[in-house]
Amino acid sequence: MTATDLAASEQIAMRDLLGAVNNDLDTPLGPEWERAAWAVPRHRFLPERIYLGDDLEPCTRAEAPETWLRAAYANDSVVTQINDGQDPGDGERWASSAASAPGIVFRMLHMLDLADGHRVLEIGTGTGWNAGLLAHRLGPENVTTVEVDPVLAAEADARLRKLSLEPTVSAGDGALGHTSTQPFDRVEATCSVRSVPQAWVRQTRPGGVILTPWETPWLCYGLLRLKVGVHGDASGRFSPHSAFMLMRNQRTDLRIYRDVVRDDHQPEESRTTLSPWTVTGDDLAAQFAIGLQLRDVWRTWHDDPDVDGVASRLWVATTDAASWAAVDWDGHSDDRFTVWQYGPRRLWNEVEAAHDWWTHAGRPAPDRFGLTTLPDRGEWVWLDKPDQPLPTTG
């Protein structure tokens, strides 16, 4: 492919991408962001090696330029780092950094409701593309971005400089925010959190906005937009959309047979009519509500376990590995399942209660939920308004 052909392909790919993004958004992409997209092309921020598919197969620009370019301009996320930058060899590969899907990138930029002169703190520099879009819109002097991985921070800084965009790029723990002496008008995270760091609230001016992807151990889903008050408080609502990688200092690395279940555990047996697929399937609103109530509970599926009479098993466990439950499907019955529970908590009972609460509350969607955080009371999740907190367990 000649340089002329490549340039033409990039132009076509950009137009197609902007069309796909506009189809994703509730309102058309603002002209300021369309100008930024052309001035800060996404492909200039992807590394030479990316990882594609469920198996995270490497794809290099030199060896497969057309495949690489398609990935660069697809309205989808692109994995840009695996295993925190360490060579996995023949071991398991897992994504540790990615370029977010352009549709969600521009949705979040729209949700920030930016104005000229706003100072923005970005948490999670990644490739640097989002920081570049912000710097084009607001001016580099108004953008600060923090990346926990020093290698990624240095690479992003170099890419931004090549386009004469030079926001402040810092390597450090994003949960601590930044050491700037002036408060920010906006804080935007490009990694999900399970709890809002108080440093972000302290470093945002009253009336300012914090926007972050959200995750519970049950489900990675949703955006949280908070408005900061005058007393160190912040409150706001969730919205659907997004699935981002979790902030590194909030990760939990747990596996059922390695960390939770032991040979000497003697679980209690019972039955349930609540299908495990009802609380783990396509109904993201149900999963979201369960995750908000069971903030320390995670789950994983085990298909075709080596157990007589069990076709599939759902495992549920606490993040401290103290309690667990298993729900077995025999491959035939769709209205009765065997339950095994161990530990001080009866986790499947809690799941049933959480789902029952959500059902009786009218099956609320994510945008009916919100979160408030106060410096002296911590944070709590609510339905419709802050004085209606959710029932919680644990």
Short mmCIF file of C-alpha atoms in Angstrom, two decimals, residues 51-316:
data_model
loop_
_atom_site.label_atom_id
_atom_site.label_comp_id
_atom_site.label_asym_id
_atom_site.label_seq_id
_atom_site.Cartn_x
_atom_site.Cartn_y
_atom_site.Cartn_z
CA TYR A 51 -4.26 -7.59 20.49
CA LEU A 52 -7.40 -8.86 18.79
CA GLY A 53 -10.17 -11.33 19.51
CA ASP A 54 -11.02 -13.34 22.60
CA ASP A 55 -7.59 -15.00 22.49
CA LEU A 56 -5.80 -11.64 22.34
CA GLU A 57 -3.78 -12.58 19.30
CA PRO A 58 -1.08 -9.99 18.53
CA CYS A 59 -1.48 -7.89 15.39
CA THR A 60 1.33 -5.61 14.26
CA ARG A 61 0.96 -2.69 11.91
CA ALA A 62 4.00 -3.74 9.87
CA GLU A 63 2.77 -7.28 9.27
CA ALA A 64 -0.97 -6.67 8.87
CA PRO A 65 -1.51 -2.96 8.07
CA GLU A 66 -5.08 -3.30 6.81
CA THR A 67 -6.23 -5.37 9.79
CA TRP A 68 -4.50 -2.96 12.15
CA LEU A 69 -6.13 0.07 10.49
CA ARG A 70 -9.58 -1.53 10.60
CA ALA A 71 -9.17 -2.06 14.32
CA ALA A 72 -7.96 1.52 14.77
CA TYR A 73 -11.12 2.93 13.20
CA ALA A 74 -13.71 0.43 14.36
CA ASN A 75 -16.20 1.76 16.89
CA ASP A 76 -14.88 -0.75 19.38
CA SER A 77 -12.23 -0.96 22.05
CA VAL A 78 -8.73 -2.15 21.14
CA VAL A 79 -6.52 -3.98 23.62
CA THR A 80 -3.15 -2.26 23.66
CA GLN A 81 -1.40 -4.04 26.53
CA ILE A 82 -1.62 -7.47 28.13
CA ASN A 83 -0.46 -8.74 31.52
CA ASP A 84 0.56 -5.27 32.72
CA GLY A 85 3.23 -5.20 30.02
CA GLN A 86 4.88 -8.44 31.08
CA ASP A 87 5.53 -11.26 28.61
CA PRO A 88 3.08 -14.06 29.47
CA GLY A 89 5.05 -16.65 27.49
CA ASP A 90 2.84 -19.71 27.20
CA GLY A 91 0.72 -18.61 30.14
CA GLU A 92 -2.69 -16.97 30.29
CA ARG A 93 -3.14 -13.66 28.47
CA TRP A 94 -5.35 -10.98 29.97
CA ALA A 95 -6.01 -7.42 28.90
CA SER A 96 -4.47 -4.75 31.12
CA SER A 97 -4.92 -1.62 29.00
CA ALA A 98 -7.08 -0.71 26.04
CA ALA A 99 -8.13 2.15 23.80
CA SER A 100 -11.79 2.69 24.62
CA ALA A 101 -14.46 2.47 21.94
CA PRO A 102 -14.79 5.88 20.24
CA GLY A 103 -18.54 5.91 20.82
CA ILE A 104 -18.15 5.85 24.60
CA VAL A 105 -15.19 8.24 24.46
CA PHE A 106 -17.28 10.93 22.78
CA ARG A 107 -20.33 10.15 24.89
CA MET A 108 -18.30 10.83 28.03
CA LEU A 109 -16.77 13.99 26.57
CA HIS A 110 -20.30 15.22 25.86
CA MET A 111 -21.40 14.33 29.40
CA LEU A 112 -18.57 16.45 30.84
CA ASP A 113 -20.36 19.56 29.50
CA LEU A 114 -17.11 21.40 28.95
CA ALA A 115 -16.71 25.14 28.50
CA ASP A 116 -13.77 27.25 27.40
CA GLY A 117 -11.24 27.65 30.19
CA HIS A 118 -12.26 24.53 32.10
CA ARG A 119 -9.42 22.69 33.77
CA VAL A 120 -9.71 18.91 33.44
CA LEU A 121 -8.00 16.08 35.29
CA GLU A 122 -8.05 12.78 33.43
CA ILE A 123 -7.44 9.56 35.36
CA GLY A 124 -6.03 6.83 33.13
CA THR A 125 -4.01 8.25 30.24
CA GLY A 126 -3.76 4.96 28.37
CA THR A 127 -2.81 5.63 24.76
CA GLY A 128 -3.21 9.40 25.21
CA TRP A 129 -6.00 9.79 22.64
CA ASN A 130 -8.63 11.08 25.05
CA ALA A 131 -6.12 13.52 26.56
CA GLY A 132 -5.33 14.69 23.02
CA LEU A 133 -9.01 15.32 22.27
CA LEU A 134 -9.35 17.28 25.51
CA ALA A 135 -6.19 19.27 24.81
CA HIS A 136 -7.42 20.18 21.33
CA ARG A 137 -10.75 21.37 22.76
CA LEU A 138 -9.50 23.23 25.85
CA GLY A 139 -5.83 23.90 25.20
CA PRO A 140 -3.01 21.73 26.56
CA GLU A 141 -2.45 24.07 29.50
CA ASN A 142 -5.88 23.13 30.86
CA VAL A 143 -5.48 19.36 30.73
CA THR A 144 -3.70 17.12 33.24
CA THR A 145 -3.63 13.36 32.84
CA VAL A 146 -2.39 10.67 35.24
CA GLU A 147 -1.36 7.13 34.28
CA VAL A 148 -0.39 4.42 36.78
CA ASP A 149 1.91 2.63 34.31
CA PRO A 150 5.05 4.75 33.75
CA VAL A 151 5.79 3.07 30.40
CA LEU A 152 2.32 3.86 29.07
CA ALA A 153 2.58 7.41 30.41
CA ALA A 154 5.87 7.99 28.58
CA GLU A 155 4.53 6.52 25.33
CA ALA A 156 1.38 8.65 25.49
CA ASP A 157 3.41 11.78 26.23
CA ALA A 158 5.56 11.12 23.15
CA ARG A 159 2.52 10.65 20.91
CA LEU A 160 0.95 13.87 22.16
CA ARG A 161 4.14 15.83 21.58
CA LYS A 162 4.34 14.63 17.99
CA LEU A 163 1.02 16.37 17.37
CA SER A 164 2.15 19.49 19.28
CA LEU A 165 -0.30 18.70 22.04
CA GLU A 166 1.43 18.89 25.40
CA PRO A 167 -0.91 18.49 28.35
CA THR A 168 0.63 17.66 31.70
CA VAL A 169 1.25 13.90 31.72
CA SER A 170 2.10 12.33 35.07
CA ALA A 171 2.91 8.78 36.10
CA GLY A 172 1.29 7.90 39.41
CA ASP A 173 -1.66 6.44 41.29
CA GLY A 174 -4.78 7.96 39.78
CA ALA A 175 -6.74 7.32 42.97
CA LEU A 176 -4.67 10.11 44.53
CA GLY A 177 -5.51 12.56 41.77
CA HIS A 178 -2.83 15.15 41.08
CA THR A 179 -0.74 17.54 43.13
CA SER A 180 -1.99 20.64 41.30
CA THR A 181 -2.57 23.54 43.67
CA GLN A 182 -5.70 24.69 41.79
CA PRO A 183 -8.95 22.74 41.82
CA PHE A 184 -10.19 21.18 38.61
CA ASP A 185 -13.51 21.94 36.96
CA ARG A 186 -13.85 18.38 35.73
CA VAL A 187 -12.40 15.01 36.69
CA GLU A 188 -12.83 12.26 34.12
CA ALA A 189 -11.74 8.68 34.72
CA THR A 190 -11.16 6.29 31.85
CA CYS A 191 -10.95 3.29 34.16
CA SER A 192 -13.79 1.95 36.26
CA VAL A 193 -13.98 2.21 40.05
CA ARG A 194 -15.85 0.37 42.79
CA SER A 195 -15.69 3.32 45.13
CA VAL A 196 -15.10 7.02 44.42
CA PRO A 197 -11.68 8.17 45.69
CA GLN A 198 -12.06 11.09 48.08
CA ALA A 199 -9.03 12.77 46.49
CA TRP A 200 -11.09 13.34 43.35
CA VAL A 201 -13.79 15.12 45.33
CA ARG A 202 -11.27 17.26 47.21
CA GLN A 203 -9.54 18.29 44.00
CA THR A 204 -12.75 19.33 42.20
CA ARG A 205 -14.12 22.83 42.71
CA PRO A 206 -17.63 23.21 44.12
CA GLY A 207 -20.03 22.93 41.22
CA GLY A 208 -17.55 20.84 39.29
CA VAL A 209 -18.21 17.41 37.83
CA ILE A 210 -16.68 13.97 38.33
CA LEU A 211 -17.41 11.41 35.62
CA THR A 212 -16.27 7.83 36.01
CA PRO A 213 -17.10 4.37 34.72
CA TRP A 214 -18.48 2.11 37.43
CA GLU A 215 -17.95 -1.50 38.42
CA THR A 216 -19.06 -3.87 41.12
CA PRO A 217 -17.56 -7.33 41.49
CA TRP A 218 -20.86 -8.62 40.09
CA LEU A 219 -20.91 -6.48 36.92
CA CYS A 220 -18.73 -3.94 35.13
CA TYR A 221 -21.30 -1.52 33.73
CA GLY A 222 -22.50 2.05 33.96
CA LEU A 223 -21.24 5.60 34.21
CA LEU A 224 -21.45 7.72 37.34
CA ARG A 225 -21.70 11.52 37.03
CA LEU A 226 -21.29 13.41 40.29
CA LYS A 227 -21.63 17.10 41.04
CA VAL A 228 -19.38 18.36 43.83
CA GLY A 229 -20.85 20.44 46.62
CA VAL A 230 -19.38 23.12 48.88
CA HIS A 231 -18.81 20.86 51.90
CA GLY A 232 -16.66 18.16 50.34
CA ASP A 233 -19.72 16.22 49.26
CA ALA A 234 -20.62 14.88 45.83
CA SER A 235 -23.82 13.39 44.50
CA GLY A 236 -25.20 12.25 41.18
CA ARG A 237 -26.77 9.53 39.08
CA PHE A 238 -25.68 6.50 37.15
CA SER A 239 -26.39 5.99 33.48
CA PRO A 240 -26.11 2.87 31.33
CA HIS A 241 -23.29 2.25 28.84
CA SER A 242 -19.63 1.35 29.14
CA ALA A 243 -17.40 -1.40 30.39
CA PHE A 244 -13.94 -0.22 31.35
CA MET A 245 -10.96 -1.90 32.94
CA LEU A 246 -10.88 -1.55 36.70
CA MET A 247 -8.49 0.87 38.36
CA ARG A 248 -5.44 -1.19 39.25
CA ASN A 249 -5.45 -0.43 42.96
CA GLN A 250 -9.07 -1.64 43.24
CA ARG A 251 -8.49 -4.99 41.53
CA THR A 252 -9.18 -8.32 43.20
CA ASP A 253 -7.43 -11.40 41.85
CA LEU A 254 -9.53 -14.32 43.03
CA ARG A 255 -10.17 -17.80 41.69
CA ILE A 256 -12.65 -20.28 43.08
CA TYR A 257 -10.44 -23.35 43.45
CA ARG A 258 -7.26 -21.46 44.24
CA ASP A 259 -8.57 -18.97 46.80
CA VAL A 260 -12.09 -19.83 47.96
CA VAL A 261 -13.22 -23.46 48.06
CA ARG A 262 -11.33 -25.93 50.24
CA ASP A 263 -11.57 -29.72 50.49
CA ASP A 264 -12.64 -29.57 54.13
CA HIS A 265 -15.57 -27.19 53.51
CA GLN A 266 -18.93 -28.77 54.27
CA PRO A 267 -21.63 -26.69 52.57
CA GLU A 268 -25.33 -26.72 53.31
CA GLU A 269 -27.63 -28.04 50.58
CA SER A 270 -30.94 -26.43 49.57
CA ARG A 271 -33.09 -25.71 46.51
CA THR A 272 -34.02 -22.55 44.63
CA THR A 273 -36.47 -21.62 41.91
CA LEU A 274 -34.50 -18.50 40.94
CA SER A 275 -32.63 -19.34 37.76
CA PRO A 276 -28.94 -18.43 37.91
CA TRP A 277 -29.29 -17.04 34.37
CA THR A 278 -31.89 -14.57 35.60
CA VAL A 279 -29.23 -12.80 37.66
CA THR A 280 -26.27 -13.26 35.30
CA GLY A 281 -27.84 -13.13 31.83
CA ASP A 282 -28.83 -10.44 29.34
CA ASP A 283 -30.83 -8.30 31.76
CA LEU A 284 -28.12 -5.80 32.66
CA ALA A 285 -30.53 -3.74 34.75
CA ALA A 286 -31.09 -6.72 37.06
CA GLN A 287 -27.37 -7.41 37.29
CA PHE A 288 -26.61 -3.74 37.93
CA ALA A 289 -29.10 -3.56 40.80
CA ILE A 290 -27.80 -6.77 42.36
CA GLY A 291 -24.23 -5.52 42.15
CA LEU A 292 -25.14 -2.26 43.89
CA GLN A 293 -26.67 -4.18 46.79
CA LEU A 294 -24.00 -6.88 47.07
CA ARG A 295 -20.93 -4.66 46.81
CA ASP A 296 -18.48 -7.37 47.90
CA VAL A 297 -19.88 -10.35 45.98
CA TRP A 298 -18.56 -11.74 42.70
CA ARG A 299 -19.53 -14.66 40.50
CA THR A 300 -18.18 -16.94 37.81
CA TRP A 301 -19.58 -19.75 35.67
CA HIS A 302 -18.23 -23.28 35.49
CA ASP A 303 -19.63 -25.07 32.46
CA ASP A 304 -19.50 -28.86 32.30
CA PRO A 305 -17.96 -29.36 35.76
CA ASP A 306 -16.73 -32.85 36.51
CA VAL A 307 -19.69 -33.53 38.84
CA ASP A 308 -22.32 -36.22 38.27
CA GLY A 309 -25.70 -34.78 37.35
CA VAL A 310 -24.42 -31.20 36.95
CA ALA A 311 -24.37 -29.62 33.49
CA SER A 312 -23.47 -26.11 34.61
CA ARG A 313 -22.61 -24.41 37.89
CA LEU A 314 -22.71 -20.78 38.99
CA TRP A 315 -20.23 -19.89 41.71
CA VAL A 316 -20.84 -16.90 43.98
#
